[in-house]
């Protein structure tokens, strides 16, 4: 009840009495966050569940370079309670930036498939990029590989049914998530619950997740020199994806299995040859997935709160749709107040004007509390990532807004350790070069029309 009330408040925020109630609820919600935990997380490697002593050593190794090892250890321990899946040791996490690099890695993995390919995506477009993926999947299906595809009914509405019929006729098992066409057996009442996940699992050996759909939108890199001559919303979106090899692939497979209707899917074991031979698999990975509309608090949202509460050095967030609740923004402000370097990179242009103004409606309070905000200038930002204290990193499909935390099915990977954290921080600093900083003085001088748009966004942001 607490969670539902807190998230439903924006629908009626214009009522003064409810606004006062929201403030009191905020105080209660922050108090409910545990201040410490001594539990040792459950950690799994390729041989199975590690002993308590082994798990504690893994945590100590991860946090030894953290600004506050105790706080970092507590944050890591909390992850086990946020998901049915444990932490996985012995993985290789590869950061993928923008569409071209991500598509190349995904298509290479698909071409090498020998047993199974499982894809779940919000958008599977029947454009040039979509056709490239369709051809690759069809080729593997005809070679005897089991191929399964889940696409979202709303996200992929622009794709013709004939496109998916082509895949089905080639032996690919295709499922539409929450179809809304009643003439095809769909239920329009389910339109608000969407799978926003982006998952690809190949042979139970490699998994991909992040913010990138299958669409021409990502056909060029965000740093393409020609992009400024074009509409930035049509090509070259700045996005982030992740490839994971190692035991954590089983957790990605479990997330896919949650939405697959039909036979029970069980991950195969022992497909970690690359990690055994090249010595680069040192990443500890947690996979958090949420189901929209189930009335439960999103474990992804909760993981953010836990990590932000404990940070002592820096919180760097890159977010396409930044419109979180007051608990979230309050914890960001509290962190800044105790000297934490809190920075946000958000879009300066967006495919949703309403969510852009909803995001900006939060700027005033954030800037007043010392949080630095940067808006992108030359491209549309679609990434959903964060790095905290250089040891806690997340890449996934979840935005920081009501839709992702309440209505959508989402998946985020959390990678623990300084090696990957340094890569994330380097990318954050690179992204800063394509932004302009928003200062409090500038913000106070914004036009009256912009202020009015921000006020209107409060009414509709719950449904965006």
Coordinates of C-alpha atoms in Angstrom, one line a residue:
X1 CA 0.0 0.0 0.0
X2 CA 2.9 2.4 0.8
X3 CA 4.5 1.9 -2.6
X4 CA 1.2 2.3 -4.5
X5 CA 0.2 5.4 -2.7
X6 CA 3.6 7.0 -3.1
X7 CA 3.6 6.5 -6.8
X8 CA 0.0 7.4 -7.5
X9 CA 0.4 10.9 -5.9
X10 CA 1.4 12.8 -9.0
X11 CA -2.0 12.2 -10.6
X12 CA -3.6 14.6 -8.0
X13 CA -0.6 16.7 -7.1
X14 CA -2.5 19.9 -7.7
X15 CA -4.6 19.3 -4.6
X16 CA -2.9 21.0 -1.7
X17 CA -4.1 18.5 0.9
X18 CA -2.7 15.6 -1.0
X19 CA 0.6 17.5 -1.5
X20 CA 0.9 17.8 2.3
X21 CA 0.2 14.1 2.7
X22 CA 2.9 13.4 0.2
X23 CA 5.4 15.2 2.3
X24 CA 4.6 13.2 5.4
X25 CA 4.6 10.0 3.4
X26 CA 8.1 10.9 2.1
X27 CA 9.4 11.1 5.6
X28 CA 8.0 7.7 6.4
X29 CA 9.4 6.1 3.2
X30 CA 12.9 7.3 3.8
X31 CA 12.8 6.0 7.4
X32 CA 11.9 2.6 6.0
X33 CA 15.2 2.2 4.2
X34 CA 17.5 0.0 6.3
X35 CA 20.6 1.9 7.5
X36 CA 22.8 -1.2 7.6
X37 CA 23.0 -4.9 7.0
X38 CA 25.5 -7.5 8.0
X39 CA 24.2 -10.3 5.8
X40 CA 26.7 -11.9 3.5
X41 CA 25.3 -12.0 -0.1
X42 CA 24.7 -15.3 -1.9
X43 CA 27.3 -15.5 -4.6
X44 CA 27.4 -18.2 -7.4
X45 CA 30.3 -19.0 -9.6
X46 CA 30.6 -21.7 -12.4
X47 CA 30.9 -24.4 -9.7
X48 CA 27.8 -23.4 -7.7
X49 CA 27.0 -21.5 -4.6
X50 CA 30.1 -20.2 -2.8
X51 CA 30.7 -20.6 1.0
X52 CA 30.1 -17.7 3.3
X53 CA 33.9 -17.2 3.8
X54 CA 34.4 -17.3 0.0
X55 CA 31.6 -14.8 -0.6
X56 CA 33.0 -12.4 2.1
X57 CA 36.4 -12.5 0.4
X58 CA 34.8 -11.6 -2.9
X59 CA 33.0 -8.6 -1.4
X60 CA 36.2 -7.4 0.3
X61 CA 38.0 -7.6 -3.1
X62 CA 35.3 -5.6 -4.8
X63 CA 35.1 -2.8 -2.2
X64 CA 38.7 -2.4 -1.1
X65 CA 39.2 0.6 -3.4
X66 CA 35.9 2.2 -2.6
X67 CA 35.8 5.6 -0.7
X68 CA 33.8 3.9 2.0
X69 CA 34.4 0.1 2.0
X70 CA 31.8 -0.5 4.8
X71 CA 29.0 1.4 3.0
X72 CA 29.9 -0.3 -0.3
X73 CA 29.8 -3.8 1.3
X74 CA 26.4 -3.0 2.8
X75 CA 25.1 -1.9 -0.6
X76 CA 26.3 -5.1 -2.2
X77 CA 24.8 -7.3 0.5
X78 CA 21.4 -5.7 -0.1
X79 CA 21.3 -6.9 -3.7
X80 CA 20.6 -10.5 -2.7
X81 CA 17.4 -9.4 -1.0
X82 CA 16.2 -7.4 -4.0
X83 CA 16.0 -10.3 -6.4
X84 CA 15.3 -14.0 -6.6
X85 CA 18.7 -14.4 -8.3
X86 CA 22.0 -14.2 -6.4
X87 CA 25.2 -12.4 -7.3
X88 CA 27.3 -14.1 -10.0
X89 CA 31.1 -14.2 -9.9
X90 CA 33.4 -15.0 -12.8
X91 CA 31.8 -13.0 -15.6
X92 CA 33.1 -10.8 -18.4
X93 CA 31.0 -7.6 -18.8
X94 CA 31.7 -5.7 -22.0
X95 CA 30.4 -2.1 -22.3
X96 CA 28.8 -1.4 -25.7
X97 CA 28.2 2.2 -26.8
X98 CA 25.6 3.1 -29.5
X99 CA 23.9 1.0 -32.1
X100 CA 26.6 0.1 -34.6
X101 CA 28.9 -1.5 -32.1
X102 CA 26.1 -3.2 -30.3
X103 CA 24.5 -4.6 -33.4
X104 CA 27.8 -5.9 -34.6
X105 CA 28.4 -7.8 -31.4
X106 CA 24.8 -9.1 -31.3
X107 CA 24.8 -10.3 -34.9
X108 CA 28.2 -12.0 -34.4
X109 CA 26.8 -13.9 -31.4
X110 CA 23.7 -14.9 -33.4
X111 CA 25.7 -16.1 -36.3
X112 CA 27.7 -18.3 -33.9
X113 CA 24.6 -19.8 -32.2
X114 CA 24.5 -23.6 -32.2
X115 CA 21.6 -24.4 -29.7
X116 CA 19.3 -21.5 -28.9
X117 CA 18.6 -17.8 -29.4
X118 CA 16.2 -16.0 -27.1
X119 CA 15.2 -12.4 -27.8
X120 CA 12.9 -10.1 -25.9
X121 CA 12.6 -6.5 -27.1
X122 CA 10.3 -3.5 -26.9
X123 CA 10.7 -2.5 -30.5
X124 CA 11.5 -5.0 -33.3
X125 CA 11.1 -2.8 -36.4
X126 CA 10.5 -4.0 -39.9
X127 CA 13.1 -1.6 -41.3
X128 CA 16.6 -2.1 -42.6
X129 CA 18.1 -3.0 -39.2
X130 CA 15.1 -5.2 -38.3
X131 CA 15.5 -7.0 -41.6
X132 CA 19.2 -7.7 -40.9
X133 CA 18.2 -9.3 -37.6
X134 CA 15.4 -11.2 -39.2
X135 CA 17.7 -12.6 -41.9
X136 CA 20.2 -13.7 -39.2
X137 CA 17.6 -15.4 -37.1
X138 CA 16.0 -17.1 -40.1
X139 CA 19.4 -18.4 -41.2
X140 CA 20.1 -19.9 -37.7
X141 CA 16.5 -21.3 -37.5
X142 CA 16.9 -23.1 -40.7
X143 CA 20.3 -24.5 -39.5
X144 CA 18.4 -26.2 -36.6
X145 CA 18.9 -23.6 -33.8
X146 CA 15.9 -23.0 -31.6
X147 CA 14.9 -19.3 -31.9
X148 CA 12.4 -17.6 -29.7
X149 CA 11.2 -14.0 -30.0
X150 CA 9.1 -11.9 -27.7
X151 CA 8.2 -8.4 -29.0
X152 CA 6.0 -5.8 -27.3
X153 CA 2.6 -5.1 -28.9
X154 CA 2.8 -1.4 -28.3
X155 CA 6.5 -0.9 -29.0
X156 CA 6.4 -2.8 -32.3
X157 CA 3.0 -1.6 -33.5
X158 CA 4.5 0.0 -36.6
X159 CA 5.8 -3.4 -37.8
X160 CA 3.5 -5.2 -40.2
X161 CA 2.1 -8.6 -39.1
X162 CA 3.5 -10.0 -42.3
X163 CA 7.0 -9.3 -41.0
X164 CA 6.4 -11.5 -38.0
X165 CA 4.6 -14.1 -40.1
X166 CA 7.8 -14.3 -42.2
X167 CA 9.7 -15.2 -39.0
X168 CA 7.1 -17.7 -37.9
X169 CA 7.1 -19.4 -41.3
X170 CA 10.9 -19.9 -41.0
X171 CA 10.4 -21.9 -37.8
X172 CA 11.0 -19.1 -35.3
X173 CA 8.8 -19.2 -32.2
X174 CA 7.2 -15.7 -32.0
X175 CA 5.2 -14.3 -29.2
X176 CA 3.5 -10.9 -28.9
X177 CA 3.6 -9.5 -25.4
X178 CA 0.2 -8.3 -24.2
X179 CA -1.4 -8.0 -27.6
X180 CA -4.1 -5.3 -27.6
X181 CA -6.0 -6.1 -30.8
X182 CA -9.3 -7.9 -29.7
X183 CA -9.8 -9.2 -33.2
X184 CA -6.6 -11.3 -32.7
X185 CA -7.5 -12.3 -29.2
X186 CA -5.7 -9.4 -27.5
X187 CA -6.9 -7.4 -24.5
X188 CA -6.8 -3.6 -24.8
X189 CA -7.0 -3.3 -21.0
X190 CA -3.4 -4.6 -20.8
X191 CA -2.0 -1.8 -23.0
X192 CA -0.4 -0.1 -20.0
X193 CA 1.7 -3.1 -19.1
X194 CA 4.5 -3.4 -21.6
X195 CA 7.8 -5.4 -21.9
X196 CA 10.4 -2.7 -22.1
X197 CA 13.2 -5.2 -21.7
X198 CA 16.0 -5.6 -24.3
X199 CA 17.3 -9.1 -23.9
X200 CA 19.3 -11.4 -26.2
X201 CA 20.6 -14.7 -24.8
X202 CA 22.6 -17.0 -27.2
X203 CA 23.4 -20.6 -26.3
X204 CA 23.2 -19.8 -22.6
X205 CA 26.8 -18.5 -23.0
X206 CA 26.3 -14.8 -23.7
X207 CA 23.6 -12.3 -22.8
X208 CA 23.0 -8.7 -24.0
X209 CA 20.9 -6.1 -22.3
X210 CA 20.6 -2.3 -22.1
X211 CA 18.6 0.4 -23.8
X212 CA 19.0 -0.4 -27.5
X213 CA 16.0 -1.7 -29.5
X214 CA 16.1 -3.3 -33.0
X215 CA 15.5 -0.3 -35.1
X216 CA 17.1 2.1 -37.7
X217 CA 17.1 4.7 -34.9
X218 CA 20.4 3.3 -33.8
X219 CA 21.9 2.7 -37.2
X220 CA 24.6 5.4 -36.8
X221 CA 26.9 6.3 -33.9
X222 CA 26.0 9.3 -31.7
X223 CA 29.4 10.9 -32.5
X224 CA 28.8 10.8 -36.3
X225 CA 29.9 14.1 -37.7
X226 CA 27.0 14.2 -40.1
X227 CA 24.4 13.8 -37.3
X228 CA 24.2 17.6 -36.7
X229 CA 23.0 18.0 -40.3
X230 CA 20.1 15.7 -39.6
X231 CA 17.2 15.4 -37.2
X232 CA 18.9 13.9 -34.0
X233 CA 15.7 12.1 -33.3
X234 CA 15.9 10.1 -36.5
X235 CA 19.5 8.7 -36.3
X236 CA 22.5 8.4 -34.1
X237 CA 20.9 8.1 -30.7
X238 CA 23.3 7.9 -27.8
X239 CA 22.7 4.7 -26.0
X240 CA 24.4 2.0 -23.9
X241 CA 24.2 -1.8 -24.0
X242 CA 26.1 -4.6 -22.2
X243 CA 27.3 -8.0 -23.1
X244 CA 27.8 -10.5 -20.3
X245 CA 29.6 -13.9 -20.5
X246 CA 29.7 -16.3 -17.6
X247 CA 27.5 -17.7 -14.9
X248 CA 25.2 -14.6 -14.8
X249 CA 23.8 -15.6 -18.2
X250 CA 21.5 -18.0 -16.3
X251 CA 19.9 -15.0 -14.6
X252 CA 19.2 -13.3 -17.9
X253 CA 17.7 -16.5 -19.1
X254 CA 15.5 -16.7 -16.1
X255 CA 14.2 -13.2 -16.8
X256 CA 13.3 -14.2 -20.4
X257 CA 11.6 -17.4 -19.1
X258 CA 9.3 -15.3 -16.9
X259 CA 7.6 -13.8 -20.0
X260 CA 7.8 -16.9 -22.3
X261 CA 4.6 -18.7 -22.6
X262 CA 5.0 -22.4 -23.3
X263 CA 7.7 -24.9 -22.4
X264 CA 9.8 -24.3 -19.3
X265 CA 13.2 -23.0 -20.2
X266 CA 16.2 -24.3 -18.2
X267 CA 19.7 -22.9 -18.8
X268 CA 22.4 -25.3 -19.8
X269 CA 25.5 -25.5 -17.6
X270 CA 29.2 -25.3 -18.2
X271 CA 29.3 -22.9 -21.2
X272 CA 31.9 -20.6 -19.9
X273 CA 35.0 -21.7 -21.9
X274 CA 36.0 -18.2 -22.8
X275 CA 36.0 -17.1 -19.2
X276 CA 38.1 -20.1 -18.2
X277 CA 40.8 -19.5 -20.8
X278 CA 41.4 -15.7 -21.2
X279 CA 41.5 -14.8 -17.5
X280 CA 39.4 -11.7 -18.0
X281 CA 36.2 -12.8 -16.2
X282 CA 36.5 -11.0 -12.8
X283 CA 33.1 -9.1 -12.9
X284 CA 30.5 -9.8 -10.3
X285 CA 27.0 -9.3 -11.8
X286 CA 23.5 -9.1 -10.4
X287 CA 20.5 -9.2 -12.7
X288 CA 17.4 -7.4 -11.4
X289 CA 14.1 -7.7 -13.3
X290 CA 10.7 -6.3 -12.6
X291 CA 7.2 -7.0 -13.7
X292 CA 4.9 -4.0 -14.3
X293 CA 1.5 -3.9 -12.8
X294 CA 2.2 -6.6 -10.2
X295 CA 1.8 -4.3 -7.3
X296 CA 5.3 -5.0 -6.0
X297 CA 8.1 -2.4 -5.6
X298 CA 10.6 -2.5 -8.4
X299 CA 13.8 -4.1 -7.3
X300 CA 15.7 -1.9 -9.7
X301 CA 14.2 1.2 -8.0
X302 CA 15.1 -0.2 -4.6
X303 CA 18.6 -1.0 -5.6
X304 CA 19.1 2.7 -6.6
X305 CA 17.8 3.9 -3.3
X306 CA 20.1 1.5 -1.3
X307 CA 23.2 2.5 -3.3
X308 CA 22.5 6.2 -3.1
X309 CA 21.9 6.2 0.6
X310 CA 25.3 4.6 1.3
X311 CA 27.5 6.4 -1.2
X312 CA 30.2 8.6 0.2
X313 CA 32.0 9.9 -3.0
X314 CA 30.1 10.2 -6.2
X315 CA 26.8 9.4 -8.0
X316 CA 26.9 9.8 -11.8
X317 CA 23.7 9.1 -13.6
X318 CA 23.0 9.1 -17.3
X319 CA 19.3 8.9 -17.9
X320 CA 17.0 9.3 -20.9
X321 CA 13.8 9.8 -19.0
X322 CA 14.5 11.3 -15.6
X323 CA 11.2 11.8 -13.6
X324 CA 11.5 9.9 -10.4
X325 CA 9.5 10.3 -7.2
X326 CA 10.4 12.6 -4.2
X327 CA 12.0 9.8 -2.3
X328 CA 14.5 9.3 -5.1
X329 CA 15.3 13.0 -5.5
X330 CA 15.5 13.6 -1.8
X331 CA 18.2 10.9 -1.4
X332 CA 20.1 12.5 -4.3
X333 CA 19.9 15.8 -2.4
X334 CA 20.9 14.2 0.9
X335 CA 23.9 12.7 -0.8
X336 CA 25.0 16.1 -2.2
X337 CA 24.5 17.7 1.2
X338 CA 27.1 15.3 2.8
X339 CA 29.6 16.2 0.1
X340 CA 28.9 13.5 -2.5
X341 CA 29.6 14.6 -6.1
X342 CA 26.1 14.1 -7.7
X343 CA 25.9 14.7 -11.5
X344 CA 23.1 14.0 -13.9
X345 CA 23.3 13.8 -17.7
X346 CA 19.9 14.1 -19.2
X347 CA 18.5 14.9 -22.7
X348 CA 18.4 18.4 -24.0
X349 CA 16.0 17.2 -26.7
X350 CA 13.6 14.3 -26.4
X351 CA 11.1 12.2 -28.4
X352 CA 8.6 13.0 -25.6
X353 CA 8.1 16.7 -24.9
X354 CA 6.0 15.9 -21.9
X355 CA 8.6 13.8 -20.2
X356 CA 11.2 16.4 -21.0
X357 CA 9.2 19.0 -19.1
X358 CA 8.5 16.6 -16.3
X359 CA 12.2 16.1 -15.9
X360 CA 12.9 19.8 -16.0
X361 CA 10.2 20.4 -13.3
X362 CA 12.6 18.8 -10.9
X363 CA 15.6 20.9 -11.7
X364 CA 15.0 23.7 -9.3
X365 CA 15.1 21.6 -6.1
X366 CA 18.0 19.5 -7.4
X367 CA 20.1 22.5 -8.3
X368 CA 19.3 24.2 -5.0
X369 CA 20.7 21.2 -3.1
X370 CA 24.0 21.2 -5.1
X371 CA 23.3 18.6 -7.7
X372 CA 24.9 19.3 -11.1
X373 CA 22.7 18.8 -14.2
X374 CA 24.0 18.6 -17.8
X375 CA 21.8 18.5 -20.9
X376 CA 22.9 16.9 -24.1
X377 CA 23.2 19.3 -27.0
X378 CA 23.9 17.4 -30.3
X379 CA 22.1 14.1 -30.0
X380 CA 19.2 12.4 -28.3
X381 CA 20.3 10.6 -25.2
X382 CA 18.5 7.2 -24.7
X383 CA 20.9 5.5 -22.2
X384 CA 19.8 4.3 -18.8
X385 CA 23.0 3.9 -16.7
X386 CA 24.6 4.9 -13.4
X387 CA 27.9 4.5 -11.6
X388 CA 28.3 5.1 -7.9
X389 CA 31.6 5.4 -6.0
X390 CA 33.3 3.8 -9.0
X391 CA 32.3 0.2 -7.9
X392 CA 28.5 0.0 -8.4
X393 CA 27.4 0.3 -12.0
X394 CA 24.1 -0.4 -13.7
X395 CA 23.1 -0.7 -17.4
X396 CA 19.6 -1.7 -18.4
X397 CA 16.3 -0.9 -19.9
X398 CA 14.7 0.9 -16.9
X399 CA 14.2 4.6 -17.0
X400 CA 13.9 6.6 -13.8
X401 CA 10.2 7.4 -14.1
X402 CA 6.8 6.1 -13.2
X403 CA 6.3 4.0 -16.3
X404 CA 9.4 1.9 -15.7
X405 CA 8.9 1.5 -12.0
X406 CA 5.2 0.8 -12.1
X407 CA 3.9 -0.3 -15.5
X408 CA 6.8 -1.9 -17.5
X409 CA 8.6 -5.2 -17.4
X410 CA 12.3 -4.2 -17.1
X411 CA 15.8 -5.7 -16.8
X412 CA 18.9 -4.1 -15.4
X413 CA 22.3 -5.6 -14.8
X414 CA 24.4 -4.4 -11.9
X415 CA 28.1 -4.9 -12.3
X416 CA 30.2 -4.6 -9.1
X417 CA 33.9 -3.8 -9.0
X418 CA 36.3 -1.0 -9.9
X419 CA 37.4 -2.4 -13.3
X420 CA 34.0 -1.9 -14.9
X421 CA 33.3 1.1 -12.8
X422 CA 36.3 2.9 -14.3
X423 CA 35.0 2.2 -17.8
X424 CA 31.6 3.6 -16.9
X425 CA 33.1 6.8 -15.4
X426 CA 35.3 7.3 -18.5
X427 CA 32.2 7.1 -20.7
X428 CA 30.4 9.5 -18.4
X429 CA 33.2 12.0 -18.7
X430 CA 33.2 11.6 -22.5
X431 CA 29.5 12.2 -22.6
X432 CA 30.0 15.4 -20.7
X433 CA 31.8 16.9 -23.7
X434 CA 28.5 16.9 -25.6
X435 CA 26.5 18.7 -22.9
X436 CA 25.8 22.1 -21.5
X437 CA 25.6 22.6 -17.7
X438 CA 22.3 24.0 -16.3
X439 CA 23.0 26.4 -13.5
X440 CA 20.6 27.6 -10.9
X441 CA 20.9 31.2 -11.9
X442 CA 20.1 30.3 -15.5
X443 CA 17.2 28.1 -14.4
X444 CA 15.5 30.9 -12.4
X445 CA 15.5 33.0 -15.6
X446 CA 13.7 30.5 -17.8
X447 CA 10.6 31.7 -19.8
X448 CA 7.1 31.7 -18.2
X449 CA 5.9 29.4 -21.0
X450 CA 8.4 26.7 -20.0
X451 CA 7.3 27.0 -16.4
X452 CA 3.7 26.5 -17.4
X453 CA 4.7 23.3 -19.4
X454 CA 6.4 22.0 -16.4
X455 CA 3.3 22.5 -14.2
X456 CA 1.2 20.7 -16.8
X457 CA 3.6 17.8 -16.9
X458 CA 2.8 17.0 -13.2
X459 CA -0.7 16.1 -14.3
X460 CA 0.3 13.6 -17.0
X461 CA 3.7 12.2 -16.0
X462 CA 2.3 9.2 -14.3
X463 CA 1.0 7.9 -17.7
X464 CA 4.0 8.8 -19.8

